[in-house]
Amino acid sequence: MASKQDWVRHGFDVLTEEGAQALTIERLSNRLGVTKGSFYHHFAGMSGYHQALLDRFQREHTAHHIAAAEAVPGPASKTLDRLLDSVMAGRRRGLETAIRSWAQRDPQVAAVLSEVDRTRMDYLESVYLRDGRDPVEAHHLSRLLYVIVIGAGQVLPPLSTEDLGAVYRLVLDRV
């Protein structure tokens, strides 16, 4: 029987490769080589499964990175370097874009993504505020850094992790 983590991991693969419309119990169970009963052993239906995907996305692609950045006290520049290293190491090309596309059609996903965006930008702002930046400047810098990462997911062909990291470091060195 596939574990709950297997279902979620494969769900991210399907979501990234084929989009949210492909997140069906049949497609997932075929991909995992298990019966649909395995799905119902872990989830109370697609709504519960979707919530599990979103919870893991929020945990691994937001909370995890913030925890990594905060692991060692220090100036904003070092905190942002650790944040960038964590984000680049955990970057799963296409997942963020797939989640954002899904959010355009699903209010549950949109609500979670809105919370994720707010948490990420608020965290960036807090780093700059701790560093003594003017609140208005901290607010705008946090948005600038954030839209660079999110916008990079919309570029075709996609920026490589190395290119995105280089762009982000260039901006960090200048602000």
Tab-separated table of C-alpha atoms in Angstrom:
chain	number	residue	atom	x	y	z
A	1	MET	CA	0.000	0.000	0.000
A	2	ALA	CA	1.233	3.486	-0.810
A	3	SER	CA	1.868	5.796	2.124
A	4	LYS	CA	0.191	9.164	2.551
A	5	GLN	CA	3.542	10.750	1.647
A	6	ASP	CA	3.660	8.695	-1.572
A	7	TRP	CA	0.215	9.969	-2.563
A	8	VAL	CA	1.213	13.572	-1.900
A	9	ARG	CA	4.582	13.280	-3.651
A	10	HIS	CA	2.952	11.766	-6.727
A	11	GLY	CA	0.250	14.406	-6.540
A	12	PHE	CA	2.909	17.104	-6.816
A	13	ASP	CA	4.375	15.272	-9.816
A	14	VAL	CA	0.985	15.068	-11.555
A	15	LEU	CA	0.158	18.655	-10.676
A	16	THR	CA	3.484	19.890	-12.062
A	17	GLU	CA	3.445	17.727	-15.198
A	18	GLU	CA	-0.251	17.760	-16.132
A	19	GLY	CA	-2.077	20.365	-14.055
A	20	ALA	CA	-4.752	20.237	-11.371
A	21	GLN	CA	-7.364	18.713	-13.679
A	22	ALA	CA	-5.212	15.561	-13.791
A	23	LEU	CA	-5.397	15.082	-10.008
A	24	THR	CA	-7.815	12.187	-10.082
A	25	ILE	CA	-7.911	9.154	-7.833
A	26	GLU	CA	-7.759	6.872	-10.859
A	27	ARG	CA	-4.718	8.570	-12.393
A	28	LEU	CA	-2.893	8.690	-9.060
A	29	SER	CA	-3.663	5.089	-8.114
A	30	ASN	CA	-2.550	3.871	-11.562
A	31	ARG	CA	0.644	5.874	-11.261
A	32	LEU	CA	1.324	4.402	-7.824
A	33	GLY	CA	0.284	0.882	-8.895
A	34	VAL	CA	-2.248	0.544	-6.074
A	35	THR	CA	-6.010	0.300	-5.736
A	36	LYS	CA	-8.277	3.254	-5.113
A	37	GLY	CA	-8.885	1.802	-1.645
A	38	SER	CA	-5.383	2.885	-0.672
A	39	PHE	CA	-6.394	6.460	-1.403
A	40	TYR	CA	-9.433	6.224	0.870
A	41	HIS	CA	-7.307	4.661	3.592
A	42	HIS	CA	-5.407	7.979	3.840
A	43	PHE	CA	-7.907	10.606	2.675
A	44	ALA	CA	-11.614	11.239	3.185
A	45	GLY	CA	-12.004	12.292	-0.446
A	46	MET	CA	-10.469	14.666	-2.948
A	47	SER	CA	-11.061	17.704	-0.753
A	48	GLY	CA	-9.014	16.116	2.026
A	49	TYR	CA	-6.354	15.105	-0.472
A	50	HIS	CA	-6.171	18.610	-1.882
A	51	GLN	CA	-5.806	19.978	1.640
A	52	ALA	CA	-2.957	17.526	2.305
A	53	LEU	CA	-1.196	18.738	-0.854
A	54	LEU	CA	-1.659	22.359	0.145
A	55	ASP	CA	-0.543	21.748	3.738
A	56	ARG	CA	2.640	20.084	2.538
A	57	PHE	CA	3.255	22.832	-0.002
A	58	GLN	CA	2.846	25.447	2.714
A	59	ARG	CA	5.080	23.553	5.143
A	60	GLU	CA	7.871	22.595	2.728
A	61	HIS	CA	7.873	25.666	0.513
A	62	THR	CA	7.340	28.359	3.128
A	63	ALA	CA	7.716	27.348	6.781
A	64	HIS	CA	10.742	25.125	6.064
A	65	HIS	CA	12.596	27.940	4.266
A	66	ILE	CA	11.847	30.467	6.993
A	67	ALA	CA	13.096	28.036	9.641
A	68	ALA	CA	16.293	27.476	7.642
A	69	ALA	CA	16.864	31.220	7.308
A	70	GLU	CA	16.306	31.751	11.025
A	71	ALA	CA	18.557	28.871	12.104
A	72	VAL	CA	21.458	31.193	12.923
A	73	PRO	CA	21.009	34.744	14.219
A	74	GLY	CA	22.714	37.414	12.193
A	75	PRO	CA	22.322	40.444	9.963
A	76	ALA	CA	19.679	40.631	7.260
A	77	SER	CA	22.203	39.910	4.515
A	78	LYS	CA	23.172	36.562	6.078
A	79	THR	CA	19.552	35.662	6.838
A	80	LEU	CA	18.561	36.390	3.246
A	81	ASP	CA	21.546	34.369	1.974
A	82	ARG	CA	20.366	31.359	4.025
A	83	LEU	CA	16.809	31.889	2.778
A	84	LEU	CA	17.993	31.969	-0.826
A	85	ASP	CA	20.124	28.862	-0.337
A	86	SER	CA	17.163	27.002	1.158
A	87	VAL	CA	14.739	28.102	-1.554
A	88	MET	CA	17.162	27.223	-4.355
A	89	ALA	CA	17.975	23.826	-2.814
A	90	GLY	CA	14.277	22.995	-2.456
A	91	ARG	CA	13.128	24.482	-5.740
A	92	ARG	CA	10.881	22.165	-7.664
A	93	ARG	CA	10.612	23.678	-11.106
A	94	GLY	CA	7.005	24.156	-12.179
A	95	LEU	CA	5.310	23.414	-8.859
A	96	GLU	CA	4.808	27.030	-7.823
A	97	THR	CA	3.388	27.866	-11.261
A	98	ALA	CA	1.088	24.836	-11.170
A	99	ILE	CA	-0.222	25.806	-7.715
A	100	ARG	CA	-0.813	29.378	-8.906
A	101	SER	CA	-2.663	28.153	-11.983
A	102	TRP	CA	-4.786	25.870	-9.810
A	103	ALA	CA	-5.559	28.794	-7.495
A	104	GLN	CA	-7.121	30.654	-10.427
A	105	ARG	CA	-9.878	28.027	-10.538
A	106	ASP	CA	-10.194	26.821	-6.950
A	107	PRO	CA	-11.090	29.097	-4.023
A	108	GLN	CA	-9.627	26.656	-1.457
A	109	VAL	CA	-6.266	26.782	-3.227
A	110	ALA	CA	-6.500	30.548	-3.697
A	111	ALA	CA	-7.067	31.039	0.042
A	112	VAL	CA	-4.041	28.929	0.955
A	113	LEU	CA	-1.865	30.577	-1.695
A	114	SER	CA	-2.906	34.011	-0.455
A	115	GLU	CA	-1.802	33.002	3.044
A	116	VAL	CA	1.483	31.616	1.676
A	117	ASP	CA	2.182	34.843	-0.222
A	118	ARG	CA	1.363	36.988	2.790
A	119	THR	CA	3.551	34.869	5.082
A	120	ARG	CA	6.500	34.982	2.698
A	121	MET	CA	6.320	38.727	2.089
A	122	ASP	CA	5.751	39.496	5.762
A	123	TYR	CA	8.775	37.395	6.639
A	124	LEU	CA	10.986	39.233	4.152
A	125	GLU	CA	9.714	42.542	5.492
A	126	SER	CA	10.458	41.464	9.073
A	127	VAL	CA	14.057	40.650	8.133
A	128	TYR	CA	14.560	44.145	6.779
A	129	LEU	CA	12.835	45.736	9.762
A	130	ARG	CA	15.115	43.837	12.178
A	131	ASP	CA	18.023	45.222	10.201
A	132	GLY	CA	16.846	48.761	10.917
A	133	ARG	CA	15.388	49.601	7.516
A	134	ASP	CA	12.715	52.240	7.153
A	135	PRO	CA	9.297	50.501	7.337
A	136	VAL	CA	8.178	51.769	3.930
A	137	GLU	CA	11.456	50.694	2.339
A	138	ALA	CA	11.282	47.295	4.093
A	139	HIS	CA	7.755	46.816	2.775
A	140	HIS	CA	8.722	47.596	-0.817
A	141	LEU	CA	11.975	45.619	-0.741
A	142	SER	CA	10.117	42.558	0.507
A	143	ARG	CA	7.686	42.794	-2.399
A	144	LEU	CA	10.494	43.333	-4.913
A	145	LEU	CA	12.403	40.255	-3.764
A	146	TYR	CA	9.244	38.182	-3.729
A	147	VAL	CA	8.001	39.103	-7.185
A	148	ILE	CA	11.412	38.269	-8.648
A	149	VAL	CA	11.098	34.682	-7.458
A	150	ILE	CA	7.422	34.339	-8.405
A	151	GLY	CA	7.873	36.111	-11.732
A	152	ALA	CA	10.781	33.856	-12.646
A	153	GLY	CA	8.319	30.977	-12.772
A	154	GLN	CA	6.437	32.672	-15.585
A	155	VAL	CA	9.385	33.135	-17.944
A	156	LEU	CA	9.663	30.800	-20.941
A	157	PRO	CA	11.917	29.027	-21.172
A	158	PRO	CA	12.083	28.823	-17.389
A	159	LEU	CA	15.086	30.293	-15.631
A	160	SER	CA	17.437	27.674	-14.306
A	161	THR	CA	17.926	27.490	-10.575
A	162	GLU	CA	21.433	28.877	-11.090
A	163	ASP	CA	20.185	31.852	-13.138
A	164	LEU	CA	17.437	32.647	-10.651
A	165	GLY	CA	19.915	32.464	-7.777
A	166	ALA	CA	22.298	34.786	-9.628
A	167	VAL	CA	19.544	37.333	-10.305
A	168	TYR	CA	18.381	37.196	-6.699
A	169	ARG	CA	21.937	37.608	-5.359
A	170	LEU	CA	22.506	40.555	-7.690
A	171	VAL	CA	19.466	42.313	-6.262
A	172	LEU	CA	20.407	41.430	-2.678
A	173	ASP	CA	23.876	42.887	-3.171
A	174	ARG	CA	22.401	46.185	-4.327
A	175	VAL	CA	19.656	46.760	-1.754
